[in-house]
Short mmCIF file of C-alpha atoms in Angstrom, two decimals:
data_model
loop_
_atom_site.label_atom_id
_atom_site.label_comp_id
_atom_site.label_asym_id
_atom_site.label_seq_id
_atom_site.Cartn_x
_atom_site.Cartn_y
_atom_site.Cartn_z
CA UNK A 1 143.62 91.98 67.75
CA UNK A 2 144.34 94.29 70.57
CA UNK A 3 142.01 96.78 71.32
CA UNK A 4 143.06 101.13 72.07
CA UNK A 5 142.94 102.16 75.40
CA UNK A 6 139.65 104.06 73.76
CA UNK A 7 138.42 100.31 72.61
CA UNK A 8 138.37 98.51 75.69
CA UNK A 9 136.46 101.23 77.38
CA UNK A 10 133.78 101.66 75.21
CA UNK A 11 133.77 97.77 75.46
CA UNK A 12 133.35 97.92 79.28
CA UNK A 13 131.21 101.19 79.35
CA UNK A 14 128.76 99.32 76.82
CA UNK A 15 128.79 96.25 78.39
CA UNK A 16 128.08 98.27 81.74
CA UNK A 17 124.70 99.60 79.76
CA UNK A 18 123.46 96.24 79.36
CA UNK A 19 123.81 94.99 82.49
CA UNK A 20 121.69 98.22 83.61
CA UNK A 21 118.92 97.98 81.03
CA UNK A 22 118.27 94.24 82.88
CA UNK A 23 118.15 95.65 86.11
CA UNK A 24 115.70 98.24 85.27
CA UNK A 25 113.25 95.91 83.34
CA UNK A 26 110.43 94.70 85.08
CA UNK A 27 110.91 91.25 86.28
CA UNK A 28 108.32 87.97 84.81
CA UNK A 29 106.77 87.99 87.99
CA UNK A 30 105.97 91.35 88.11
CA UNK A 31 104.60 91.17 84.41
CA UNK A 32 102.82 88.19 85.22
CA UNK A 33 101.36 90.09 88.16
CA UNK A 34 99.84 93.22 86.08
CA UNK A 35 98.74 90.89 83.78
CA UNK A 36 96.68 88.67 85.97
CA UNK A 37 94.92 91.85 87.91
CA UNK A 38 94.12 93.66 83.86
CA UNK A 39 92.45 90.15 82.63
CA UNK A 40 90.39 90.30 86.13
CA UNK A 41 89.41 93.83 85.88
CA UNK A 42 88.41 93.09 82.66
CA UNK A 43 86.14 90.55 83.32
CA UNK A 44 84.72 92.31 86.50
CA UNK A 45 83.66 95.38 84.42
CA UNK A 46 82.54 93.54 81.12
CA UNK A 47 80.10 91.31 83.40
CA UNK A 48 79.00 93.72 85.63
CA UNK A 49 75.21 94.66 85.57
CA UNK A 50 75.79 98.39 86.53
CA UNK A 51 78.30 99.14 83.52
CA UNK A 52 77.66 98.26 79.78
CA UNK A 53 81.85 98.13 78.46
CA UNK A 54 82.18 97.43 74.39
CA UNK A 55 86.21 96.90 74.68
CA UNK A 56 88.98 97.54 76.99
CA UNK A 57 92.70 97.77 76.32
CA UNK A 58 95.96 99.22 77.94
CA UNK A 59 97.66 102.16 77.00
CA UNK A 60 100.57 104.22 78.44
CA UNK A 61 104.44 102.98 79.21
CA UNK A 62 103.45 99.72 79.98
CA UNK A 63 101.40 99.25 76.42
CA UNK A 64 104.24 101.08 74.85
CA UNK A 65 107.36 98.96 76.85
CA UNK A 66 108.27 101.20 78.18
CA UNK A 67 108.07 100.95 82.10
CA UNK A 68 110.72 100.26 84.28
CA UNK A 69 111.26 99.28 88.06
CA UNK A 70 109.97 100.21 90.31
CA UNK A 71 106.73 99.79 88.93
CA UNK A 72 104.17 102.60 89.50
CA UNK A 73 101.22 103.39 87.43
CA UNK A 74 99.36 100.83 84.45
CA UNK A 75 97.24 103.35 81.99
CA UNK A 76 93.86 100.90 81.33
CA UNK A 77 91.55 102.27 79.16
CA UNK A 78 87.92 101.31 79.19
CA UNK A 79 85.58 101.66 76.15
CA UNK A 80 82.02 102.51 77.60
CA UNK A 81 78.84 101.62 75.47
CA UNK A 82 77.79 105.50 74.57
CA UNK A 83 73.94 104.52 74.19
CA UNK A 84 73.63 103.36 77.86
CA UNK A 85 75.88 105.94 79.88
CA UNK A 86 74.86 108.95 77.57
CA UNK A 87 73.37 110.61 80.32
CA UNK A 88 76.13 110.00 82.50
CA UNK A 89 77.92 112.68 82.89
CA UNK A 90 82.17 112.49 83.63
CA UNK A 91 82.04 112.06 87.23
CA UNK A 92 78.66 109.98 87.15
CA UNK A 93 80.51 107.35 85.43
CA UNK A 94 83.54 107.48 87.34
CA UNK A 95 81.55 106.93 90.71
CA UNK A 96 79.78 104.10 88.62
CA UNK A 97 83.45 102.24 87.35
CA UNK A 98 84.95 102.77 91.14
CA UNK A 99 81.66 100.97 93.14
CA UNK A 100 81.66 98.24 90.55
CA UNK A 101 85.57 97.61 91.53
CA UNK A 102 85.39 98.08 95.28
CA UNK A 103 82.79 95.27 95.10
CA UNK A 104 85.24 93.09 94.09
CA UNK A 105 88.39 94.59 95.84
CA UNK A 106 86.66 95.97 99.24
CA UNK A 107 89.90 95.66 101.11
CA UNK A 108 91.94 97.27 98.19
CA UNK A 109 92.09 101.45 97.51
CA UNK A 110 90.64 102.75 95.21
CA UNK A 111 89.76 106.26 94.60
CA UNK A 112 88.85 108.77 91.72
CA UNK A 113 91.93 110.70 90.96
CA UNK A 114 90.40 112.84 87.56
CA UNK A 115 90.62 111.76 84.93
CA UNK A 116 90.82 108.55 86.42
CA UNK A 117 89.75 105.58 88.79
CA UNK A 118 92.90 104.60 90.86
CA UNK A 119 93.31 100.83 91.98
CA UNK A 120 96.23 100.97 94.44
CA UNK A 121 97.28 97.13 94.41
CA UNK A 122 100.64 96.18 96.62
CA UNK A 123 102.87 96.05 93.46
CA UNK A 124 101.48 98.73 91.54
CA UNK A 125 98.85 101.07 90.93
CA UNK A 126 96.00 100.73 88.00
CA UNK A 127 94.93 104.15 86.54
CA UNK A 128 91.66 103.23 84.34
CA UNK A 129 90.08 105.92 82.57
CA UNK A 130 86.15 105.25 81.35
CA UNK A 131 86.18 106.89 77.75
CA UNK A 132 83.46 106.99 74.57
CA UNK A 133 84.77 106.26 70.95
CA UNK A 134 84.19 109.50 68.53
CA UNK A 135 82.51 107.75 65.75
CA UNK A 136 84.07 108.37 62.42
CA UNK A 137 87.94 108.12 64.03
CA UNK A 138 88.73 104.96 66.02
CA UNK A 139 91.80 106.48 67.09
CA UNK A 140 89.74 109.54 69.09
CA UNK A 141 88.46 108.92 72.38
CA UNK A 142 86.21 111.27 74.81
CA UNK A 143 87.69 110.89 78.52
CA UNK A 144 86.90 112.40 81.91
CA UNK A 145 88.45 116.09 81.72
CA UNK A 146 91.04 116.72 83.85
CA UNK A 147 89.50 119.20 86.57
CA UNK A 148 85.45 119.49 87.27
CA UNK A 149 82.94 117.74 85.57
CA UNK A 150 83.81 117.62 81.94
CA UNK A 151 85.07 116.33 78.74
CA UNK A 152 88.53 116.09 76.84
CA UNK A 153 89.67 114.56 73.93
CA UNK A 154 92.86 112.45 73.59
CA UNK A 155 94.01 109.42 71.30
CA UNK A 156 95.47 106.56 73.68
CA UNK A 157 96.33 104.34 70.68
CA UNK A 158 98.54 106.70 68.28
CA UNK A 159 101.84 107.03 70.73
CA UNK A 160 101.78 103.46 71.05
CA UNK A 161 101.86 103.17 67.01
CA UNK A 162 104.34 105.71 66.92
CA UNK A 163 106.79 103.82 69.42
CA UNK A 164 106.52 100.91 67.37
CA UNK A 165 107.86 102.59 64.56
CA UNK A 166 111.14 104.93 65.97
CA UNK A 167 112.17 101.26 67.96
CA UNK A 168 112.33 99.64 64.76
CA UNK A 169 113.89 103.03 62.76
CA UNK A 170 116.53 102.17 65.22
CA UNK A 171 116.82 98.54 65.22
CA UNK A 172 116.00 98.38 69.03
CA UNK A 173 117.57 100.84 70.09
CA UNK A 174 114.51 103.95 70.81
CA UNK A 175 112.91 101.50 73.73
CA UNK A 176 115.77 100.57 75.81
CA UNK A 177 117.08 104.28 75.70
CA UNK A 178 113.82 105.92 76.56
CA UNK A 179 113.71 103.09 79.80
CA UNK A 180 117.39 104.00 80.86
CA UNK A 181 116.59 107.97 80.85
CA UNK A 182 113.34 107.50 83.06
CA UNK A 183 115.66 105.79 85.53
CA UNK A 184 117.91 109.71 85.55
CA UNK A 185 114.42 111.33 85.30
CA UNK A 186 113.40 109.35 88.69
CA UNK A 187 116.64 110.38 90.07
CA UNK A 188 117.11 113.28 89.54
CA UNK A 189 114.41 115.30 87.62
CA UNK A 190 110.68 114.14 88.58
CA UNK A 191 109.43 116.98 87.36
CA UNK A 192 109.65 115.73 83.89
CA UNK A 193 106.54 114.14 82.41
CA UNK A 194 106.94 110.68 81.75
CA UNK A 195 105.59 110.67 78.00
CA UNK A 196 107.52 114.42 77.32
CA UNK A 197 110.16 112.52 77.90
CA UNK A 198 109.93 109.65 75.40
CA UNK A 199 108.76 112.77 72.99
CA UNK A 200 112.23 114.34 73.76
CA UNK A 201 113.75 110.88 72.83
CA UNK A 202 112.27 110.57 69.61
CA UNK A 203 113.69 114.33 68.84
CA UNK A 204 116.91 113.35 69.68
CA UNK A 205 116.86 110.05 67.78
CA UNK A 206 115.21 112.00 64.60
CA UNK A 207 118.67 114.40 64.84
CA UNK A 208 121.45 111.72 65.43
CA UNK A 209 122.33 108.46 64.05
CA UNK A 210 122.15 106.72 67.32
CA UNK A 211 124.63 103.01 67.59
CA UNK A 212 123.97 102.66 71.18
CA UNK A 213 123.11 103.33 74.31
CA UNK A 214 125.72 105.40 75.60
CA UNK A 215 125.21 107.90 72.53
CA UNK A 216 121.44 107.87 72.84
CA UNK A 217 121.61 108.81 76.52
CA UNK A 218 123.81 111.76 75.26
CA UNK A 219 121.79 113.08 72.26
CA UNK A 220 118.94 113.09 74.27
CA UNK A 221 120.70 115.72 76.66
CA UNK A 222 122.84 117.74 74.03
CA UNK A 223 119.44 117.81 71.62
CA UNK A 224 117.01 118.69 74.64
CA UNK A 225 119.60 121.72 75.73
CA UNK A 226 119.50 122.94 72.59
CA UNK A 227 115.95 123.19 71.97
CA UNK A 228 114.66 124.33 75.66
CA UNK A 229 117.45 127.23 74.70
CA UNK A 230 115.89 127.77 71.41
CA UNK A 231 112.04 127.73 72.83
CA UNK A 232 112.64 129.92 75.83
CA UNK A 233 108.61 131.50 76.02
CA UNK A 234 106.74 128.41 74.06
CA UNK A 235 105.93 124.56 73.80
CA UNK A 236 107.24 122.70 70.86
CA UNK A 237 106.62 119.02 71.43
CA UNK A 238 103.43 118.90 69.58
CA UNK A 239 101.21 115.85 70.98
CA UNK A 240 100.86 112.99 68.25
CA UNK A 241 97.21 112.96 66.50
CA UNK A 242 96.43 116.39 67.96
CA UNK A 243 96.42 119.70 66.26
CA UNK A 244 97.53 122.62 68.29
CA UNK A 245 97.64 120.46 70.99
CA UNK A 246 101.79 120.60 73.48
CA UNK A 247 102.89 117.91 75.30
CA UNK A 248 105.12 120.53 77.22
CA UNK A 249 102.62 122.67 77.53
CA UNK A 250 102.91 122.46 81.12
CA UNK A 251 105.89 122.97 81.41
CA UNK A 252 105.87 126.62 79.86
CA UNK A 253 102.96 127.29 82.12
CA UNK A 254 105.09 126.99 84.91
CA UNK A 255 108.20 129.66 84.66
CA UNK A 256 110.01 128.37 88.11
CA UNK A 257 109.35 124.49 86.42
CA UNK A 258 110.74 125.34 83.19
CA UNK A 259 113.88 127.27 84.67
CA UNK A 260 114.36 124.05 87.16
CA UNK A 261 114.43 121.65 84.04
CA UNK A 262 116.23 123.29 81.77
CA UNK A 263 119.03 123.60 84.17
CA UNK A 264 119.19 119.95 84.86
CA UNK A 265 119.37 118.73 81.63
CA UNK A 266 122.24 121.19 80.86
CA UNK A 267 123.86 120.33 84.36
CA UNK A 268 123.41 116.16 83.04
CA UNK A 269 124.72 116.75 79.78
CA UNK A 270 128.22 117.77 81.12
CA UNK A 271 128.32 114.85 83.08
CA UNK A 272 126.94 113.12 80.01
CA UNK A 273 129.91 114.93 78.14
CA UNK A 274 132.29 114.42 80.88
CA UNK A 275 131.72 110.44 80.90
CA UNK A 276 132.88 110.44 76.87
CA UNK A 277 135.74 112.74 77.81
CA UNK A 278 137.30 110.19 80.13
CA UNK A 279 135.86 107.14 77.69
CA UNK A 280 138.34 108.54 74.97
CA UNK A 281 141.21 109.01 77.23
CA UNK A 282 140.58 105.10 78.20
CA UNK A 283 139.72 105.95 81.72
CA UNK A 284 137.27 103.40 82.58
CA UNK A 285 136.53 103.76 85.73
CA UNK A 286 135.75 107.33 85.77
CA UNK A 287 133.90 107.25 82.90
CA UNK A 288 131.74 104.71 84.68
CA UNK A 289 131.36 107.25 87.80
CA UNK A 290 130.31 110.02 85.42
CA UNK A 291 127.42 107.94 84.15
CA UNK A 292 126.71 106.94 87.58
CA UNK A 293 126.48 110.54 88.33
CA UNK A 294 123.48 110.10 85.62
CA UNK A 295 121.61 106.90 85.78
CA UNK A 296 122.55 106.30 90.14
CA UNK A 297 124.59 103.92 92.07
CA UNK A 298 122.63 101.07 90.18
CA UNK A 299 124.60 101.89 87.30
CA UNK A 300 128.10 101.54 88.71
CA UNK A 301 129.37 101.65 92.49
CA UNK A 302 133.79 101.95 92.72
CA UNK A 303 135.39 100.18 95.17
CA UNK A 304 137.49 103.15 96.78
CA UNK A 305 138.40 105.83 94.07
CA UNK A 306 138.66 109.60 94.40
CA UNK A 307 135.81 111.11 92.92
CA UNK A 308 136.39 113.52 89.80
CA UNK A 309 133.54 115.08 90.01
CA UNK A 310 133.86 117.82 92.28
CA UNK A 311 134.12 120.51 90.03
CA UNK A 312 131.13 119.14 87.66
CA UNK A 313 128.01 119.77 89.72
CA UNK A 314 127.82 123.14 87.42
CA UNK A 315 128.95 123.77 83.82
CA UNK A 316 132.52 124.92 84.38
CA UNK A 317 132.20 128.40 82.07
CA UNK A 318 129.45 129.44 79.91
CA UNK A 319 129.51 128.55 75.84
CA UNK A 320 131.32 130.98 74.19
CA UNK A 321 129.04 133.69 72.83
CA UNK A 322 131.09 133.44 69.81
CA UNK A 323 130.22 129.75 69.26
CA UNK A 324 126.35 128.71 68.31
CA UNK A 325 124.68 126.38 70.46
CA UNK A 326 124.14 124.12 67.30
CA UNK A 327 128.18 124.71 66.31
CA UNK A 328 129.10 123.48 69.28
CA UNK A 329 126.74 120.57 69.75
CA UNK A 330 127.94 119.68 66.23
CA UNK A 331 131.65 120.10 67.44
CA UNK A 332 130.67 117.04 70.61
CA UNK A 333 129.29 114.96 68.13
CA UNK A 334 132.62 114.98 66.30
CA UNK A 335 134.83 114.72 69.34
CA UNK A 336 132.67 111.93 70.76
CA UNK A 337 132.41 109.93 67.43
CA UNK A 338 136.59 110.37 66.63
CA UNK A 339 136.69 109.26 70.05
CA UNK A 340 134.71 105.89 69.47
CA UNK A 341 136.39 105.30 65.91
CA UNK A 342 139.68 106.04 66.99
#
């Protein structure tokens, strides 16, 4: 069967995903690596005489697959037995977790960094966060707070629940997607919390029916320009377990941040749109440079081509004012889908 022009370009532009999402996972060694320094920890603070620990675990990307390379932090919660630290107060037992670790890493750094103790090993970094469970809810958790001496609620086990369920949802599909973003997030748009982002992802994948990567890269951009548009003044990614509670929250406490992202996931979802343009029209190798535009030269790297992307580091014209912003998002979906099924 011979393939369209359009055919053998999603073929290649697909098959150019995969090889990405393997260069981006953490390698076994480096795996092996954070394993071997959480089961130590572990055992260091469960035996030591100056702590009394009930349970330890990790949370964050890493619990919730989704950390990519280069590695940076490791989220490790510690459970701390309420009855002997509950005169302690937040920073008490932070000094207490840090001296019981830089007995048995003197040569290693490690400092409090609220709400946190920070292990700074040569691969990686270990945030571990002393905590007390809220009896009656084994999901709730009392941690450090995040500035002075204090308290805050949080619940480190629900997101990881939650990204159990959208990966399967989408037979595989949420995980790999969310990992390929944070590699354009570390590019190009730090400012982006790490877990707003996988929030944004889920929104995205709750709107489209996503069949790969490619189109999951691209509803995550054409759904997050729509809604930062709609929510101009105020948060709407509520945090999961938490009433009233925004993971953007800082974001919309920060005007300059806000206007900064915003325009860089509009200015990425042209390029976004741009790469299925040239897909359809079974330009491969353009297409390829438009999502290298997105996800780096790690992505794709031409030999010697002429770049077609002069004219694309800004949206060409503004959307008609005549046209909604959900009209026309609908209108890409369409374009990009005939595209694929053509």
């Amino acid at each position: 069967m011979t393939l369209s022009p359009c055919e053998r370009a999603k073929q290649s532009i697909l098959e150019e995903f995969e090889k990405f999402r393997l260069k981006i996972e953490p390698t076994e060694k480096e795996k092996s690596d954070i394993s071997a320094s959480n089961n130590k920890m572990r055992e260091i603070l469960k035996n030591s005489a100056e702590i009394s620990v009930v349970d330890s675990f990790l949370t964050g990307s890493y619990a919730r697959q989704t950390m990519i390379r280069p590695l940076k932090d490791v989220d490790f919660f510690v459970q701390m037995n309420y009855g002997a630290h509950k005169n302690d107060n937040s920073m008490q037992l932070l000094h207490k977790v840090r001296r019981v670790l830089y007995k048995a890493y003197p040569t290693t750094r490690i400092t409090i960094t609220l709400p946190c103790v920070k292990v700074q090993f040569n691969y990686c970094y270990f945030e571990i966060v002393s905590a007390f469970a809220i009896e009656g809810n084994e999901d709730l958790f009392k941690i450090p707070a995040n500035e002075g001496i204090g308290w805050q609620q949080t619940y480190p086990k629900i997101p990881n629940k939650w990204m159990t369920q959208e990966n399967k949802k989408s037979e595989g599909l949420f995980i790999p997607t969310i990992k390929i973003l944070k590699r354009w997030r570390d590019i190009h748009c730090p400012q982006l919390r790490s877990f707003h982002l996988e929030m944004l992802t889920r929104m995205a994948f709750d709107n489209y029916t996503i069949e790969d990567y490619a189109g999951g890269v691209w509803a995550f951009f054409a759904r997050t320009s729509y809604l930062l548009d709609l929510y101009k003044d105020h948060p709407f990614v509520p945090e999961p377990g938490r009433d009233n509670a925004y993971v953007d929250q800082y974001l919309y406490a920060n005007p300059f941040l806000l206007a900064a992202v915003r325009q860089k996931i509009k200015v990425y979802f042209v390029f976004a749109q741009k790469a299925f343009d040239y897909m359809q029209k079974g330009q491969i190798s353009f297409a390829k440079q438009a999502w290298s535009k997105i996800l780096g030269s790690g992505f794709y790297t031409p030999l010697t081509l002429p770049s077609p992307f002069s004219s694309l580091l800004m949206p060409s014209a503004p959307i008609s004012t005549q046209t909604t912003f959900p009209t026309f998002l609908s209108e890409l979906l369409k374009k990009k889908n005939d595209g694929w099924n053509a």
